[in-house]
């Protein structure tokens, strides 16, 4: 396990956002642990011993043990998946995603965003599996009005852990040219940058979240104008972390990008097949040192 | 300014801003965790219920592979892969026989998508479960009647792609499509592909401009399995079917 620490100059921008409800100090130091996977592609079991890339690695049962261990040390842990949970092994062909969602619920995943392969068994089947497993999908830029998935997903979620308010929203990739229209039906795709601005406005300005996380299936970066996590980070404000997927990008450590306000955005993605888990710990301290430092910068 | 007032200002500002501000984290730790180690038994007991019912169906050995074939062994000049070539050639052979029986014509070209191949073909015994891992999508083979213009558009598209899409029945040499001499004067061609690409998948919208669609009712994975069952050994390699001068 390699460990890195990034020291931040706390941002001036975050001070300009006035949170009337957060007048009290944190009672103690709080560590918020974010665990994340992406593009697991129905890799329920570890890869076989003779696999060309990942012999004997991965598997849901091992991931569950790791979750358990981390959560027992830090209960302030949230677990997310950045989509393409489905498709890749016979488990999906035979059970159409039922097992994946059932296991993720059991393992303690808090939520996932919707990847393009989540449509592969059609909207009816996805709805049935969401209802059966009570698994939470967060997606902000797909509009499912007039489809079977209407009301089955949330545009954002707010989690409270150790006194810290964490706002999470989700972004999906453009479906046209990627998914058979018979599968996604009348699902509408909206511009990720516009939607992110809306989400940040709600989560930061209205709901006064301390930490904003975007769980994205846009893809890490492209050699074209196509919107990606890297582009999104540059074009928006106030997102602290983008958990990525789709491009199966194996990042050894997160990428730090400056946003529109010149604040840091952390972007991470852990490849595919569930061979790695990303872990990001946000350390909040109870002292006012943080704010004081910022004040001196002002 | 009076020093006292200055301090008072800072202290007041601190209380006003500090009190109303959100909490900020002041550092971040990161680690990438390898998924190895002990397995959670309650998760395994759920998996077992599901795996028992598919293992018996998919454990059959259907063939033997002479080597490891992947979709990643291409280079920027030899823009084709051993597994991509194998699958494109299998589609050609299997689709051609079904198309001829049902519609009385032969296939000219094959186009598959790089992203439609999801796993490598490992050396040794090939089990039914491997066919699902290599070709997990429930796609069917379709044959499209296309003009030379669409063929040329396809060649241009393929040449500009980041990944090599598998082809068969024609070659691409430095951005130019080359067709068998005896077919070169034809005004229509039959292209076998999959229904995902026909639906605009992987942005291959040029396929929508076809003049006719023939649905073979033949799933791609079944074509792959049928071919492997009928071969003693599976073998493939990167060749010269798609050359780019980069």
mmCIF file of C-alpha atoms in Angstrom, chain A residues 32-183:
data_model
loop_
_atom_site.group_PDB
_atom_site.id
_atom_site.type_symbol
_atom_site.label_atom_id
_atom_site.label_comp_id
_atom_site.label_asym_id
_atom_site.label_seq_id
_atom_site.Cartn_x
_atom_site.Cartn_y
_atom_site.Cartn_z
ATOM 1 C CA UNK A 32 -13.615 11.419 6.729
ATOM 2 C CA UNK A 33 -12.568 8.329 4.816
ATOM 3 C CA UNK A 34 -13.820 7.936 1.256
ATOM 4 C CA UNK A 35 -13.423 4.521 -0.333
ATOM 5 C CA UNK A 36 -14.133 4.100 -4.004
ATOM 6 C CA UNK A 37 -14.262 1.611 -6.844
ATOM 7 C CA UNK A 38 -15.174 1.934 -10.529
ATOM 8 C CA UNK A 39 -15.733 -0.253 -13.582
ATOM 9 C CA UNK A 40 -15.831 -3.447 -11.552
ATOM 10 C CA UNK A 41 -17.730 -5.021 -14.479
ATOM 11 C CA UNK A 42 -19.349 -7.919 -12.643
ATOM 12 C CA UNK A 43 -15.975 -9.237 -11.473
ATOM 13 C CA UNK A 44 -17.624 -10.972 -8.516
ATOM 14 C CA UNK A 45 -14.835 -13.510 -8.013
ATOM 15 C CA UNK A 46 -11.098 -12.804 -8.043
ATOM 16 C CA UNK A 47 -9.504 -13.025 -11.498
ATOM 17 C CA UNK A 48 -8.381 -16.603 -12.233
ATOM 18 C CA UNK A 49 -4.832 -17.740 -11.461
ATOM 19 C CA UNK A 50 -3.920 -17.869 -15.174
ATOM 20 C CA UNK A 51 -5.285 -14.381 -15.964
ATOM 21 C CA UNK A 52 -2.953 -12.342 -18.186
ATOM 22 C CA UNK A 53 -3.238 -9.065 -16.260
ATOM 23 C CA UNK A 54 -4.539 -9.593 -12.738
ATOM 24 C CA UNK A 55 -4.041 -13.215 -11.626
ATOM 25 C CA UNK A 56 -5.730 -13.970 -8.282
ATOM 26 C CA UNK A 57 -6.591 -10.363 -7.645
ATOM 27 C CA UNK A 58 -9.839 -8.595 -6.785
ATOM 28 C CA UNK A 59 -13.174 -10.121 -5.862
ATOM 29 C CA UNK A 60 -16.138 -8.859 -3.851
ATOM 30 C CA UNK A 61 -15.482 -11.032 -0.771
ATOM 31 C CA UNK A 62 -11.998 -9.590 -0.298
ATOM 32 C CA UNK A 63 -13.189 -6.073 -0.912
ATOM 33 C CA UNK A 64 -15.847 -6.645 1.761
ATOM 34 C CA UNK A 65 -13.170 -7.655 4.308
ATOM 35 C CA UNK A 66 -11.174 -4.532 3.524
ATOM 36 C CA UNK A 67 -14.284 -2.359 3.942
ATOM 37 C CA UNK A 68 -14.995 -4.009 7.269
ATOM 38 C CA UNK A 69 -11.465 -3.422 8.527
ATOM 39 C CA UNK A 70 -11.400 0.242 7.530
ATOM 40 C CA UNK A 71 -14.883 0.968 8.868
ATOM 41 C CA UNK A 72 -14.105 -0.632 12.226
ATOM 42 C CA UNK A 73 -11.180 1.770 12.659
ATOM 43 C CA UNK A 74 -12.997 4.803 11.279
ATOM 44 C CA UNK A 75 -16.795 4.772 11.390
ATOM 45 C CA UNK A 76 -16.760 8.055 9.459
ATOM 46 C CA UNK A 77 -16.303 6.164 6.221
ATOM 47 C CA UNK A 78 -18.301 6.495 3.009
ATOM 48 C CA UNK A 79 -18.085 4.038 0.129
ATOM 49 C CA UNK A 80 -18.914 4.907 -3.481
ATOM 50 C CA UNK A 81 -18.745 3.303 -6.900
ATOM 51 C CA UNK A 82 -18.331 5.353 -10.086
ATOM 52 C CA UNK A 83 -20.363 3.105 -12.374
ATOM 53 C CA UNK A 84 -20.106 0.197 -14.809
ATOM 54 C CA UNK A 85 -20.880 -2.178 -12.011
ATOM 55 C CA UNK A 86 -22.390 -4.460 -14.635
ATOM 56 C CA UNK A 87 -21.266 -6.528 -17.616
ATOM 57 C CA UNK A 88 -18.159 -8.633 -18.064
ATOM 58 C CA UNK A 89 -18.744 -12.032 -16.487
ATOM 59 C CA UNK A 90 -21.527 -14.631 -16.798
ATOM 60 C CA UNK A 91 -22.957 -13.399 -13.490
ATOM 61 C CA UNK A 92 -24.373 -10.466 -15.384
ATOM 62 C CA UNK A 93 -25.598 -12.500 -18.361
ATOM 63 C CA UNK A 94 -27.447 -14.905 -16.094
ATOM 64 C CA UNK A 95 -28.685 -12.656 -13.277
ATOM 65 C CA UNK A 96 -28.702 -9.227 -14.971
ATOM 66 C CA UNK A 97 -27.149 -7.267 -12.117
ATOM 67 C CA UNK A 98 -29.168 -8.650 -9.225
ATOM 68 C CA UNK A 99 -26.129 -10.205 -7.539
ATOM 69 C CA UNK A 100 -23.865 -7.162 -7.972
ATOM 70 C CA UNK A 101 -26.344 -4.798 -6.290
ATOM 71 C CA UNK A 102 -27.245 -7.279 -3.575
ATOM 72 C CA UNK A 103 -23.564 -7.714 -2.667
ATOM 73 C CA UNK A 104 -22.812 -3.997 -2.791
ATOM 74 C CA UNK A 105 -25.691 -3.307 -0.428
ATOM 75 C CA UNK A 106 -24.447 -6.056 1.883
ATOM 76 C CA UNK A 107 -20.856 -4.761 1.737
ATOM 77 C CA UNK A 108 -21.971 -1.322 2.870
ATOM 78 C CA UNK A 109 -21.634 0.761 -0.270
ATOM 79 C CA UNK A 110 -23.403 4.067 0.314
ATOM 80 C CA UNK A 111 -24.133 4.775 -3.336
ATOM 81 C CA UNK A 112 -23.025 4.528 -6.950
ATOM 82 C CA UNK A 113 -23.484 6.599 -10.050
ATOM 83 C CA UNK A 114 -24.896 5.131 -13.256
ATOM 84 C CA UNK A 115 -22.400 3.922 -15.844
ATOM 85 C CA UNK A 116 -23.296 3.257 -19.479
ATOM 86 C CA UNK A 117 -23.291 -0.495 -18.867
ATOM 87 C CA UNK A 118 -25.907 -0.139 -16.147
ATOM 88 C CA UNK A 119 -28.347 0.144 -19.084
ATOM 89 C CA UNK A 120 -27.303 -3.172 -20.629
ATOM 90 C CA UNK A 121 -30.177 -5.237 -19.268
ATOM 91 C CA UNK A 122 -32.690 -2.470 -19.950
ATOM 92 C CA UNK A 123 -34.481 -0.029 -17.682
ATOM 93 C CA UNK A 124 -37.131 -2.486 -16.465
ATOM 94 C CA UNK A 125 -34.545 -4.909 -15.139
ATOM 95 C CA UNK A 126 -32.508 -2.134 -13.558
ATOM 96 C CA UNK A 127 -35.611 -0.831 -11.810
ATOM 97 C CA UNK A 128 -36.494 -4.290 -10.527
ATOM 98 C CA UNK A 129 -32.992 -4.790 -9.136
ATOM 99 C CA UNK A 130 -32.886 -1.360 -7.519
ATOM 100 C CA UNK A 131 -36.247 -1.999 -5.868
ATOM 101 C CA UNK A 132 -35.225 -5.462 -4.697
ATOM 102 C CA UNK A 133 -31.895 -4.464 -3.257
ATOM 103 C CA UNK A 134 -32.775 -0.970 -2.071
ATOM 104 C CA UNK A 135 -29.442 0.145 -3.509
ATOM 105 C CA UNK A 136 -28.884 3.907 -3.905
ATOM 106 C CA UNK A 137 -27.938 5.370 -7.258
ATOM 107 C CA UNK A 138 -26.976 9.056 -7.426
ATOM 108 C CA UNK A 139 -27.155 10.679 -10.855
ATOM 109 C CA UNK A 140 -27.645 14.382 -11.480
ATOM 110 C CA UNK A 141 -27.480 14.820 -15.255
ATOM 111 C CA UNK A 142 -29.788 12.050 -16.472
ATOM 112 C CA UNK A 143 -33.484 12.807 -16.561
ATOM 113 C CA UNK A 144 -35.554 9.643 -16.288
ATOM 114 C CA UNK A 145 -38.961 11.313 -16.558
ATOM 115 C CA UNK A 146 -41.288 9.070 -18.612
ATOM 116 C CA UNK A 147 -38.998 6.071 -18.222
ATOM 117 C CA UNK A 148 -39.168 3.112 -15.856
ATOM 118 C CA UNK A 149 -36.371 4.622 -13.793
ATOM 119 C CA UNK A 150 -38.305 7.758 -12.877
ATOM 120 C CA UNK A 151 -38.034 8.281 -9.119
ATOM 121 C CA UNK A 152 -35.551 5.426 -8.681
ATOM 122 C CA UNK A 153 -32.418 7.582 -8.363
ATOM 123 C CA UNK A 154 -31.393 10.718 -6.458
ATOM 124 C CA UNK A 155 -29.726 13.822 -7.999
ATOM 125 C CA UNK A 156 -27.640 14.247 -4.841
ATOM 126 C CA UNK A 157 -27.303 12.955 -1.297
ATOM 127 C CA UNK A 158 -26.034 14.572 1.874
ATOM 128 C CA UNK A 159 -24.241 12.485 4.467
ATOM 129 C CA UNK A 160 -23.376 13.616 8.003
ATOM 130 C CA UNK A 161 -20.298 11.996 9.496
ATOM 131 C CA UNK A 162 -18.645 13.118 12.747
ATOM 132 C CA UNK A 163 -20.225 16.564 12.471
ATOM 133 C CA UNK A 164 -19.056 17.053 8.873
ATOM 134 C CA UNK A 165 -21.625 17.491 6.117
ATOM 135 C CA UNK A 166 -20.711 15.739 2.886
ATOM 136 C CA UNK A 167 -22.624 16.486 -0.309
ATOM 137 C CA UNK A 168 -22.429 13.950 -3.113
ATOM 138 C CA UNK A 169 -23.713 14.233 -6.672
ATOM 139 C CA UNK A 170 -23.310 11.989 -9.700
ATOM 140 C CA UNK A 171 -22.541 12.476 -13.400
ATOM 141 C CA UNK A 172 -23.144 10.102 -16.294
ATOM 142 C CA UNK A 173 -21.648 10.029 -19.769
ATOM 143 C CA UNK A 174 -23.517 11.016 -22.947
ATOM 144 C CA UNK A 175 -25.474 7.951 -24.020
ATOM 145 C CA UNK A 176 -25.950 8.719 -27.707
ATOM 146 C CA UNK A 177 -23.355 6.851 -29.728
ATOM 147 C CA UNK A 178 -22.474 4.686 -26.755
ATOM 148 C CA UNK A 179 -25.600 2.852 -25.651
ATOM 149 C CA UNK A 180 -28.316 1.332 -27.833
ATOM 150 C CA UNK A 181 -31.279 3.770 -27.679
ATOM 151 C CA UNK A 182 -33.646 0.807 -27.176
ATOM 152 C CA UNK A 183 -31.987 0.343 -23.789
#
